[in-house]
Short mmCIF file of C-alpha atoms in Angstrom, two decimals:
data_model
loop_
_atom_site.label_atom_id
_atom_site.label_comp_id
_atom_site.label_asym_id
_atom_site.label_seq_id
_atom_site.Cartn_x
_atom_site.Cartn_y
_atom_site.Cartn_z
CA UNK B 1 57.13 111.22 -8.22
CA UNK B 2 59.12 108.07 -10.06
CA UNK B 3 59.50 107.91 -13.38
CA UNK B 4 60.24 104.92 -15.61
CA UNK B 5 60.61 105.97 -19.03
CA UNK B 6 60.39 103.47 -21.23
CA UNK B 7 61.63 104.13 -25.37
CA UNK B 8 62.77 102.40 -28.11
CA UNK B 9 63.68 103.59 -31.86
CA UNK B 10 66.33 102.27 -33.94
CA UNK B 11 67.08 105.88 -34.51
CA UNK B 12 68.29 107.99 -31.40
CA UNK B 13 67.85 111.39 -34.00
CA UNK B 14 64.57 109.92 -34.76
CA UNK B 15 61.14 112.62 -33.61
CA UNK B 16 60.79 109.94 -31.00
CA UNK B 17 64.49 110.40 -29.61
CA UNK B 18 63.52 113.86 -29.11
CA UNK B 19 59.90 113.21 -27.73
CA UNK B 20 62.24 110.44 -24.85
CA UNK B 21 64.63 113.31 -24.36
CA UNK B 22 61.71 115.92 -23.72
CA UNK B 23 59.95 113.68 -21.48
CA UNK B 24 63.35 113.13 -19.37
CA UNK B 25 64.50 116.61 -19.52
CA UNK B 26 61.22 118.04 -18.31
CA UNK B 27 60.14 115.22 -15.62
CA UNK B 28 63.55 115.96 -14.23
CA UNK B 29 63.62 119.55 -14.07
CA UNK B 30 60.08 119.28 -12.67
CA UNK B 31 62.20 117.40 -9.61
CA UNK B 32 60.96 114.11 -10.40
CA UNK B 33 63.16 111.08 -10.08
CA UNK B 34 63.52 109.60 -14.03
CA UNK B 35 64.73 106.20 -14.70
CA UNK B 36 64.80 105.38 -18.14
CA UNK B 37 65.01 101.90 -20.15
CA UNK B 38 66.46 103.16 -23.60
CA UNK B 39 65.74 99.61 -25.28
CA UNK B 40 68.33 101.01 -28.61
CA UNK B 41 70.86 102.14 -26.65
CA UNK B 42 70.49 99.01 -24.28
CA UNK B 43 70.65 96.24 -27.09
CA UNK B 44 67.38 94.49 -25.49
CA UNK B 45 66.68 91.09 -26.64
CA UNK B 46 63.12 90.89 -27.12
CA UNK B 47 62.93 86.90 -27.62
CA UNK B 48 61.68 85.17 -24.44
CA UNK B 49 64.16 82.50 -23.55
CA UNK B 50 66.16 80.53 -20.78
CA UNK B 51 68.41 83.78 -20.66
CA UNK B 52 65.50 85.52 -18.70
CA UNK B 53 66.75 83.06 -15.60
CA UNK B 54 69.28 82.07 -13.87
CA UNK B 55 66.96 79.06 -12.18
CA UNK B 56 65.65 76.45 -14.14
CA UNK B 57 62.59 74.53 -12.94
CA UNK B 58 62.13 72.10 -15.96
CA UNK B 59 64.99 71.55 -18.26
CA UNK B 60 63.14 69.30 -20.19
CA UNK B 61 60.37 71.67 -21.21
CA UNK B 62 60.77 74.99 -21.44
CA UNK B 63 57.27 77.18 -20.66
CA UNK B 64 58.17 80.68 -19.64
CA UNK B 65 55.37 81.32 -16.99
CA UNK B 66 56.38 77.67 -15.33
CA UNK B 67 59.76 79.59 -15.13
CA UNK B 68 58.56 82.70 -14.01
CA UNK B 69 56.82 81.73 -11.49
CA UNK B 70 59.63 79.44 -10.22
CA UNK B 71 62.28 82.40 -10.56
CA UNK B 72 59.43 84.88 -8.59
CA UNK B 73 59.92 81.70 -5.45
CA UNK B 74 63.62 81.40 -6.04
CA UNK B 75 64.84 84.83 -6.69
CA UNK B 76 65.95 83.70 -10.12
CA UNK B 77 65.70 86.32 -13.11
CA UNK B 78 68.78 87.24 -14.94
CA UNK B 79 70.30 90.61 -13.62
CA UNK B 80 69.12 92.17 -16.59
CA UNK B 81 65.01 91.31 -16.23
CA UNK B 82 65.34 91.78 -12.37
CA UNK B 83 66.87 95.36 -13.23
CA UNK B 84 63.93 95.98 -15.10
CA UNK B 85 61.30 94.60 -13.26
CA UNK B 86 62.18 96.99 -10.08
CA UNK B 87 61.91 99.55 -12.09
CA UNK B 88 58.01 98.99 -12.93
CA UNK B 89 57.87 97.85 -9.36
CA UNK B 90 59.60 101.42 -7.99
CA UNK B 91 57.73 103.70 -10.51
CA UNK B 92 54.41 105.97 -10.04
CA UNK B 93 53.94 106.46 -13.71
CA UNK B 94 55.62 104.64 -16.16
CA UNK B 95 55.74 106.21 -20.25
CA UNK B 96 56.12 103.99 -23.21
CA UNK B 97 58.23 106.43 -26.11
CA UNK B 98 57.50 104.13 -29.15
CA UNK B 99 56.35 104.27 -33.08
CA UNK B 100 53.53 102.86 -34.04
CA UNK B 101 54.37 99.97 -36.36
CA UNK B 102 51.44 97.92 -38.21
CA UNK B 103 49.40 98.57 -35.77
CA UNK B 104 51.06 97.64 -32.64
CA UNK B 105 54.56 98.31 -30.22
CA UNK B 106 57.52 97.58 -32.46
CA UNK B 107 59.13 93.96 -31.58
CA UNK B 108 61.80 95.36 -29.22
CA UNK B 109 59.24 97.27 -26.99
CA UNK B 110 56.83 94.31 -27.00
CA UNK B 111 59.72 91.93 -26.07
CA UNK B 112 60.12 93.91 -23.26
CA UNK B 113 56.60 92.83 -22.09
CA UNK B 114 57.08 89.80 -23.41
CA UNK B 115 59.88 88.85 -20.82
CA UNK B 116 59.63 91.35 -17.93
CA UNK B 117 55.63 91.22 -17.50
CA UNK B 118 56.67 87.71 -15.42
CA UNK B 119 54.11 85.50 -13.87
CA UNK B 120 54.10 85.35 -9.88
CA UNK B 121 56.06 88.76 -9.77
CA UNK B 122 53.93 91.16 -12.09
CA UNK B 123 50.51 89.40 -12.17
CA UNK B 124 48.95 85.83 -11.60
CA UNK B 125 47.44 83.90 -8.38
CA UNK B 126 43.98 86.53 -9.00
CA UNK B 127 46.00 89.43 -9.25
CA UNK B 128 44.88 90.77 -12.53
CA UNK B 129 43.16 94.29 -13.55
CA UNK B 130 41.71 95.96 -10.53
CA UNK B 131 43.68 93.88 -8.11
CA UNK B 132 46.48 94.01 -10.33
CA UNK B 133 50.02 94.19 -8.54
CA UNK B 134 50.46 97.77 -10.41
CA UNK B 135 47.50 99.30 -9.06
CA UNK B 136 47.90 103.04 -8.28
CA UNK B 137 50.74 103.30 -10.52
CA UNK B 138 49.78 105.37 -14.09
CA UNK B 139 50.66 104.33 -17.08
CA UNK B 140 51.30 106.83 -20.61
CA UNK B 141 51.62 105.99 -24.37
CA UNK B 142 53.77 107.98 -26.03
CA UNK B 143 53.47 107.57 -29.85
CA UNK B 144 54.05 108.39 -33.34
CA UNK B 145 52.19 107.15 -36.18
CA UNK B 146 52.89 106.78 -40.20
CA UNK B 147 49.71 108.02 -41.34
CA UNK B 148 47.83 111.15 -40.38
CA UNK B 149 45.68 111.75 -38.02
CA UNK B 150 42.39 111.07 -40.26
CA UNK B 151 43.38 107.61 -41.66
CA UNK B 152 43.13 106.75 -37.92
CA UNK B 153 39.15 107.69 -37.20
CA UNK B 154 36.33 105.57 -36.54
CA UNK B 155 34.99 104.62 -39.92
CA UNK B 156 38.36 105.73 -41.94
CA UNK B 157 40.34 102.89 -43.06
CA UNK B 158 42.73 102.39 -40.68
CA UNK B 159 40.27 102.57 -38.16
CA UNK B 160 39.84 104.22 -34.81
CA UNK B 161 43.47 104.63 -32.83
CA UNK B 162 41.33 103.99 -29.73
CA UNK B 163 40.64 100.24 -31.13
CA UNK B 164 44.14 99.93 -32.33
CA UNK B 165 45.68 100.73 -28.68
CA UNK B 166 43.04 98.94 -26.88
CA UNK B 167 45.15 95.53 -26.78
CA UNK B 168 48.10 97.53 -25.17
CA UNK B 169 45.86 99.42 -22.81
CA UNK B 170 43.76 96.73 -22.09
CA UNK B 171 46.24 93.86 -22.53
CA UNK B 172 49.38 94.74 -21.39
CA UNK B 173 48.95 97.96 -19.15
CA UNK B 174 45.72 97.61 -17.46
CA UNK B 175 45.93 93.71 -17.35
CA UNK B 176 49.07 94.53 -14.57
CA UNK B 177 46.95 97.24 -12.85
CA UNK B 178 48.16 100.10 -14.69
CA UNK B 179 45.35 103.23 -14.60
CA UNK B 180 45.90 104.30 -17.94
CA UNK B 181 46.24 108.10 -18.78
CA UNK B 182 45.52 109.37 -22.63
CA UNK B 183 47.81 108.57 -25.02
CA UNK B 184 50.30 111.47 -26.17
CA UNK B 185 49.81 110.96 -30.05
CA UNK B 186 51.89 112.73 -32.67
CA UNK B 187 50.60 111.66 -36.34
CA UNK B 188 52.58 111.85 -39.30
CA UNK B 189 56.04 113.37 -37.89
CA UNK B 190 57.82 112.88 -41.07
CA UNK B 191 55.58 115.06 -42.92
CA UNK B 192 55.33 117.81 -40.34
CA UNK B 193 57.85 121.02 -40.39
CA UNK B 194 60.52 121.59 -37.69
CA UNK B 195 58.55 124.25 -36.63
CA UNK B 196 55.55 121.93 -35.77
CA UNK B 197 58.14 119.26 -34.64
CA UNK B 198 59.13 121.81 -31.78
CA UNK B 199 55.53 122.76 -30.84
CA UNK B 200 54.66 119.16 -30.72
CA UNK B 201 57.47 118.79 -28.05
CA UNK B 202 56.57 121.91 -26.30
CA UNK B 203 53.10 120.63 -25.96
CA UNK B 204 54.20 117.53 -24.43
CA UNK B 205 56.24 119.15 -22.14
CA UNK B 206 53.93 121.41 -21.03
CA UNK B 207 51.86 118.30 -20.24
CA UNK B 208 54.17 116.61 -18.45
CA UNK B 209 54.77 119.50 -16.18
CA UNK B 210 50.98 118.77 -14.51
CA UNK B 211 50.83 115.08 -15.49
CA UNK B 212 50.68 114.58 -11.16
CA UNK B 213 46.89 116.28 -11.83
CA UNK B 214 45.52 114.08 -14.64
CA UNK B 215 43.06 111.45 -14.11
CA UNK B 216 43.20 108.44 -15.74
CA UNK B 217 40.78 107.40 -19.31
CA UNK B 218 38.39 104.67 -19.72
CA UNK B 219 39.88 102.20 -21.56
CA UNK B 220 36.60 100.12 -22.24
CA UNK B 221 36.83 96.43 -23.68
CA UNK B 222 35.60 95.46 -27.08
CA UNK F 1 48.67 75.51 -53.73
CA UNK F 2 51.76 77.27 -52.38
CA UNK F 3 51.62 77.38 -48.51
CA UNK F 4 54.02 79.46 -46.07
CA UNK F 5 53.72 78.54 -42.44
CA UNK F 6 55.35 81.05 -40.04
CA UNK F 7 55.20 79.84 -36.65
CA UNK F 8 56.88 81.02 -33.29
CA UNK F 9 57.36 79.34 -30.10
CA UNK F 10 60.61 79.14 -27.97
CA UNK F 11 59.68 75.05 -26.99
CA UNK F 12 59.73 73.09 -30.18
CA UNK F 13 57.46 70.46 -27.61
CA UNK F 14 54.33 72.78 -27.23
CA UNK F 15 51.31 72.64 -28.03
CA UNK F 16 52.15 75.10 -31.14
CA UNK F 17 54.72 73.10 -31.97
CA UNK F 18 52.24 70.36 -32.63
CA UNK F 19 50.17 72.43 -34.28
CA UNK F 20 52.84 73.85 -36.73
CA UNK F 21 53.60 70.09 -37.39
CA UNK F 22 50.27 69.02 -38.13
CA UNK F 23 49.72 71.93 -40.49
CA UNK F 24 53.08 71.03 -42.81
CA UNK F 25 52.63 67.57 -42.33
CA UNK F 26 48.77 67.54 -43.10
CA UNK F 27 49.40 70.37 -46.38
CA UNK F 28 51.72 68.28 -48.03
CA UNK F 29 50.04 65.21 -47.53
CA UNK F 30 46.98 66.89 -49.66
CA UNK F 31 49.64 67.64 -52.35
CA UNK F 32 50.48 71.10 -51.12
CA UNK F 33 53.49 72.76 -51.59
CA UNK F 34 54.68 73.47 -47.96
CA UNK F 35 57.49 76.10 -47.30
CA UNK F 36 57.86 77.23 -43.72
CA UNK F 37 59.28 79.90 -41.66
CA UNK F 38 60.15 78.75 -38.14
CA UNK F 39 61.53 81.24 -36.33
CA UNK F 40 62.86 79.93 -33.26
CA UNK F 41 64.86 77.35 -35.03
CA UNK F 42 66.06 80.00 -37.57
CA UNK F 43 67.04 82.26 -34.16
CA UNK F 44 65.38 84.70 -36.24
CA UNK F 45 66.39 88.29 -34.88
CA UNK F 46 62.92 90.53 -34.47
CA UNK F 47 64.82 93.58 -33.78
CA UNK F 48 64.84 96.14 -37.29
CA UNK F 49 68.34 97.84 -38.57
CA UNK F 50 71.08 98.28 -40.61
CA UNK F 51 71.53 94.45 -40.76
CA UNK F 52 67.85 94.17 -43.14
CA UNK F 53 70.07 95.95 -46.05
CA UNK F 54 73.19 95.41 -48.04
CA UNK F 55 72.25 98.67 -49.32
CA UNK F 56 72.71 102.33 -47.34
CA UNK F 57 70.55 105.03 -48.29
CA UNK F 58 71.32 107.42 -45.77
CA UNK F 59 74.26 106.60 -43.64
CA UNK F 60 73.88 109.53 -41.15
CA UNK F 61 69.99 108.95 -40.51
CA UNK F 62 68.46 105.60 -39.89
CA UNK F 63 64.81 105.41 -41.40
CA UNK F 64 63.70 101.73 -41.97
CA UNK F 65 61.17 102.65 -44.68
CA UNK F 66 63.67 104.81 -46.59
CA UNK F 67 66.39 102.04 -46.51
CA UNK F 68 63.58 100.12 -47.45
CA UNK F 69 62.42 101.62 -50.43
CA UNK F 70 66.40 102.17 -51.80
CA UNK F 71 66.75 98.71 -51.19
CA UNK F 72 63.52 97.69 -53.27
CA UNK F 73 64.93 99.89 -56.37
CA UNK F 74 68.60 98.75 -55.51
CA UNK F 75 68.51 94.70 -54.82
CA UNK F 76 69.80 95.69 -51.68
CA UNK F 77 67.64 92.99 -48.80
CA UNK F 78 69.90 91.15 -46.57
CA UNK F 79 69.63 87.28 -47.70
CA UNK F 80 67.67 86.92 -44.68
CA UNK F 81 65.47 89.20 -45.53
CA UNK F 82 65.10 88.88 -49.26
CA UNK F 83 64.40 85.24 -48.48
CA UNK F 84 61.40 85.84 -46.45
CA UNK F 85 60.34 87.91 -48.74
CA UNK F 86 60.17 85.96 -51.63
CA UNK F 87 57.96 82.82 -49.76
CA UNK F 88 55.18 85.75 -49.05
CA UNK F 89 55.52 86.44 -52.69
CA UNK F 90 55.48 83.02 -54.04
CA UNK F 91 52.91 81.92 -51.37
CA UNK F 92 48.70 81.51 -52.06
CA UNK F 93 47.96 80.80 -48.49
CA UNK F 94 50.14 82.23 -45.25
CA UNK F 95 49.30 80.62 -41.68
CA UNK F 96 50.95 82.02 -38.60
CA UNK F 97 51.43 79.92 -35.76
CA UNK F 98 51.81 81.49 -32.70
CA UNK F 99 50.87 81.64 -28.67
CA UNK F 100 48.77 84.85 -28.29
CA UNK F 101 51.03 86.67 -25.48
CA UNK F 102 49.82 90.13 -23.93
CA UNK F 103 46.61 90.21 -26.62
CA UNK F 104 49.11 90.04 -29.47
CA UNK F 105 51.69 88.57 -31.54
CA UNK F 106 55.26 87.70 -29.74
CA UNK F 107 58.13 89.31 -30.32
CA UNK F 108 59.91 87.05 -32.64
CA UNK F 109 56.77 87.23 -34.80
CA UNK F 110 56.18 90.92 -34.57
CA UNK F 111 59.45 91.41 -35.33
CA UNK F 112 59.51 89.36 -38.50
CA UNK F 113 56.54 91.83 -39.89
CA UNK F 114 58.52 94.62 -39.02
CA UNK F 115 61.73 93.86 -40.84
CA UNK F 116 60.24 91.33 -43.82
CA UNK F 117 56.57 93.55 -44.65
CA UNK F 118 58.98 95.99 -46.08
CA UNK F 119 57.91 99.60 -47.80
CA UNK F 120 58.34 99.80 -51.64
CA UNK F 121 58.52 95.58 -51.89
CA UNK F 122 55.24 94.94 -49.79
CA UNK F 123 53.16 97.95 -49.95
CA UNK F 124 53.51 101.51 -50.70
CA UNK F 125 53.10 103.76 -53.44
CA UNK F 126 49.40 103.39 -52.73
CA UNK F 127 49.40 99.83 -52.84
CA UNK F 128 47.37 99.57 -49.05
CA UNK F 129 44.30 96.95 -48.36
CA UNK F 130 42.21 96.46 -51.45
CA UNK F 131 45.40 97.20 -53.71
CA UNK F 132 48.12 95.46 -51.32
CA UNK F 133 50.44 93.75 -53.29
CA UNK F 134 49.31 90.61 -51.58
CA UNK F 135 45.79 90.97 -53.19
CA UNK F 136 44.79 87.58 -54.38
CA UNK F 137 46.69 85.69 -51.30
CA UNK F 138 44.78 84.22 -48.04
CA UNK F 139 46.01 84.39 -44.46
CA UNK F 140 45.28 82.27 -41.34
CA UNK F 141 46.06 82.32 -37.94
CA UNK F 142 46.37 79.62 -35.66
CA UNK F 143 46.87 80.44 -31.98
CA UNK F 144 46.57 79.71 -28.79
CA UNK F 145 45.14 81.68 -25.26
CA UNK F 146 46.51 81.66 -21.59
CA UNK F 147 43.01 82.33 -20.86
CA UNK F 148 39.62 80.40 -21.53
CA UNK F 149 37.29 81.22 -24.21
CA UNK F 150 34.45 82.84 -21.77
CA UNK F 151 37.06 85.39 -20.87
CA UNK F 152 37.49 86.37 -24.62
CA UNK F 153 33.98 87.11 -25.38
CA UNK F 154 32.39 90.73 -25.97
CA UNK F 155 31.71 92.19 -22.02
CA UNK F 156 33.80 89.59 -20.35
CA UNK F 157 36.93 90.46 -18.52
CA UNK F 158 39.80 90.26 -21.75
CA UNK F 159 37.03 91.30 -24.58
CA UNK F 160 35.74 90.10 -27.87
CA UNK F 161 38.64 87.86 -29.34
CA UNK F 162 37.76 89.54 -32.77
CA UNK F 163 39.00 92.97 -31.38
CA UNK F 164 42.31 91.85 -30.17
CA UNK F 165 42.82 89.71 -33.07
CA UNK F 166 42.09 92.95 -35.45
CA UNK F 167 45.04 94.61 -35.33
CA UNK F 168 46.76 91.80 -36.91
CA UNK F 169 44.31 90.90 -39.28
CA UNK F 170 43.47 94.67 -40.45
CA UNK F 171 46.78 96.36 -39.82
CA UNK F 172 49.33 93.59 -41.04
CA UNK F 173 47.76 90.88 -43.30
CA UNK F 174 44.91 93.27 -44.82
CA UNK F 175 47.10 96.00 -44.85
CA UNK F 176 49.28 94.20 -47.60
CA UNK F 177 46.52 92.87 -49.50
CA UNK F 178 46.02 89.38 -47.62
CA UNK F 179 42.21 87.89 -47.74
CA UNK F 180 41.96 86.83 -44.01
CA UNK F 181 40.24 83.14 -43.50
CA UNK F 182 38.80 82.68 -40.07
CA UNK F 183 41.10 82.14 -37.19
CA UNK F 184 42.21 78.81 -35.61
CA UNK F 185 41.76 79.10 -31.92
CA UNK F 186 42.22 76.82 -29.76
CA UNK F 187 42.01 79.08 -25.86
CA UNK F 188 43.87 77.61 -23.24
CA UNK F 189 45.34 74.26 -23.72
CA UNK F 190 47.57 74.19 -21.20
CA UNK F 191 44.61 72.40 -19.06
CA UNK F 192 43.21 70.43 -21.65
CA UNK F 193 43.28 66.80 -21.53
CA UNK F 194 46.08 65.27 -23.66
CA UNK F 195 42.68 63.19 -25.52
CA UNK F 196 41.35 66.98 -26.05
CA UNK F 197 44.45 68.32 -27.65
CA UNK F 198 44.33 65.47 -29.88
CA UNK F 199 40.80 66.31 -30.57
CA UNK F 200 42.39 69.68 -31.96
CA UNK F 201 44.98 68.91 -33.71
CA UNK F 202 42.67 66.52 -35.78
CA UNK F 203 39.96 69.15 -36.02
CA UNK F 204 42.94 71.61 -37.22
CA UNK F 205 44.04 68.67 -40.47
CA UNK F 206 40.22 68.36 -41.42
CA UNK F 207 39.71 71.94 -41.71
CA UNK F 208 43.62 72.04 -43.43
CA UNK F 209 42.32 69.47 -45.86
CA UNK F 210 40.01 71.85 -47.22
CA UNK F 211 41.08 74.91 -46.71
CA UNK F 212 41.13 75.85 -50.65
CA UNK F 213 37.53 75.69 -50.86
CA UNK F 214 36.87 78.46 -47.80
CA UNK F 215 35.79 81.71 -48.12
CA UNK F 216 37.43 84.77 -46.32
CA UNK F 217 35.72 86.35 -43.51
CA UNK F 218 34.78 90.20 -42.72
CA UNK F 219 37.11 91.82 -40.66
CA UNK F 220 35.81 95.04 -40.17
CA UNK F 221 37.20 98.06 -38.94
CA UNK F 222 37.24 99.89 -35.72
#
């Protein structure tokens, strides 16, 4: 199987750089092929601009999906979003390594989407959800959280983490055809002890050495 | 009143341009004190490190919110940083301006939460939702959709608006205290008629004009 595995933290010794490490370290030895997109380590620029091209179809007005879809005709993304959009393209299942900040991927990760999710190549022309140009490919959130895990239950005030990863489920993974597999959650990593640190990552790799078996989760819409 | 406008969009010519201009324009006019945050002519950068802090708490470990909280005791923001800071402070009303790309805020404007809603300065120590430091403040925002509005409604194809909106209002602006007022939407503009996207922008300065006399609205969690 093809991996992509996607992480960013501003912190490489961060729980996260661990939980990326563990996910690379085990797909691999579990003879998978792992490509990874270390978004820290890369320098990323999140902020959608004319640096996403190399064509230009208006210079007058700049609207990234008039762009993309003139770069998806003209073969005309910058080396760097072409790079990564093959790698989507070539995966089975992709993984998003990433801590959950107010609510949501932190900027780098959703600049990423922001820029590579291009109109014409990844989606557009009716090719949305089910007929989605990612369909058959699966699609994992990886994720830490602040707060523990009861702040984050239907009713509690932060609110159910099924509502608060619904827009990148929905939005972002599923809207491109992703089936979407349950999210690997580790809650309140700062306040845990090494010894749960290490269990946490020995669960995760001991999922990730069946993840081929899993079926994908309803996401449901609001 | 003090107003902060925050607005993102990479084409100063767009439709949220417009609306960004109508909303300073139409706030001072009423006598408003208008101070605005626009991020694509600052070249704000959305990605968080070292470069939020003149201040190191730990120069072996990188941990935004423990930077962050040193630098709250210390003085130690970045100008940047400390700048955006005090507007939210010295604000009564925030508006966000903003396409809404892959259900949720762009980069540029995600990132600004992440570096500028800083622990210790903006919340913390207890000081969450009902006891946010913004407590007292209202919060609007004005965006637009890809999409048109039958495709954000509860069962259709994208979902209720409200959820994907709920994040931001619940897990950024509540989170620190804000009063939310209800959102300015206007979906899909893109294939409006030029007379209709005047229609809006006037609609947008009526409401504007009396925006001190509205209410907040219920948010609700998950």
């Amino acid at each position: 199987m093809k991996v992509l595995v996607v992480c960013w933290h501003p912190e490489p010794q961060s729980f996260n750089g661990a939980m990326f490490r563990t996910a690379c370290e085990t797909l691999a030895a579990a003879g998978h092929d792992v490509v990874t997109s270390d978004l820290h380590a890369m320098g990323f620029d999140p902020v959608s601009g004319r640096h996403s091209f190399t064509t230009v179809k208006d210079a007058a007005y700049f609207k990234p999906q008039v762009e993309e879809m003139h770069a998806t005709e003209q073969d005309g993304f910058s080396a760097e979003i072409e790079a990564e959009m093959r790698k989507i393209e070539s995966c089975d299942l992709m993984i998003w390594q990433f801590p959950l900040w107010w609510f949501g991927l932190p900027a780098a990760l959703k600049g990423w989407v922001d820029r590579v999710f291009a109109m014409g190549r990844l989606y557009g022309g009716g090719r949305i959800y089910e007929t989605g140009t990612c369909r058959g490919k699966r699609a994992l959130l990886s994720l830490t959280t602040g707060g523990p895990e009861e702040a984050y239950r239907k009713g509690a005030f932060n609110g159910d983490i099924a509502g608060i990863l619904r827009p990148i489920q929905r939005g972002m993974l599923q809207f491109v055809g992703f089936d979407v597999l349950a999210p690997q959650i580790v809650y309140g990593p700062v306040r845990l002890t090494d010894e749960q640190r290490q269990q946490h990552l020995a669960d995760y790799a001991a999922r990730l050495r069946q993840i081929g078996n899993e079926a994908p989760i309803e996401v449901g819409i609001y």
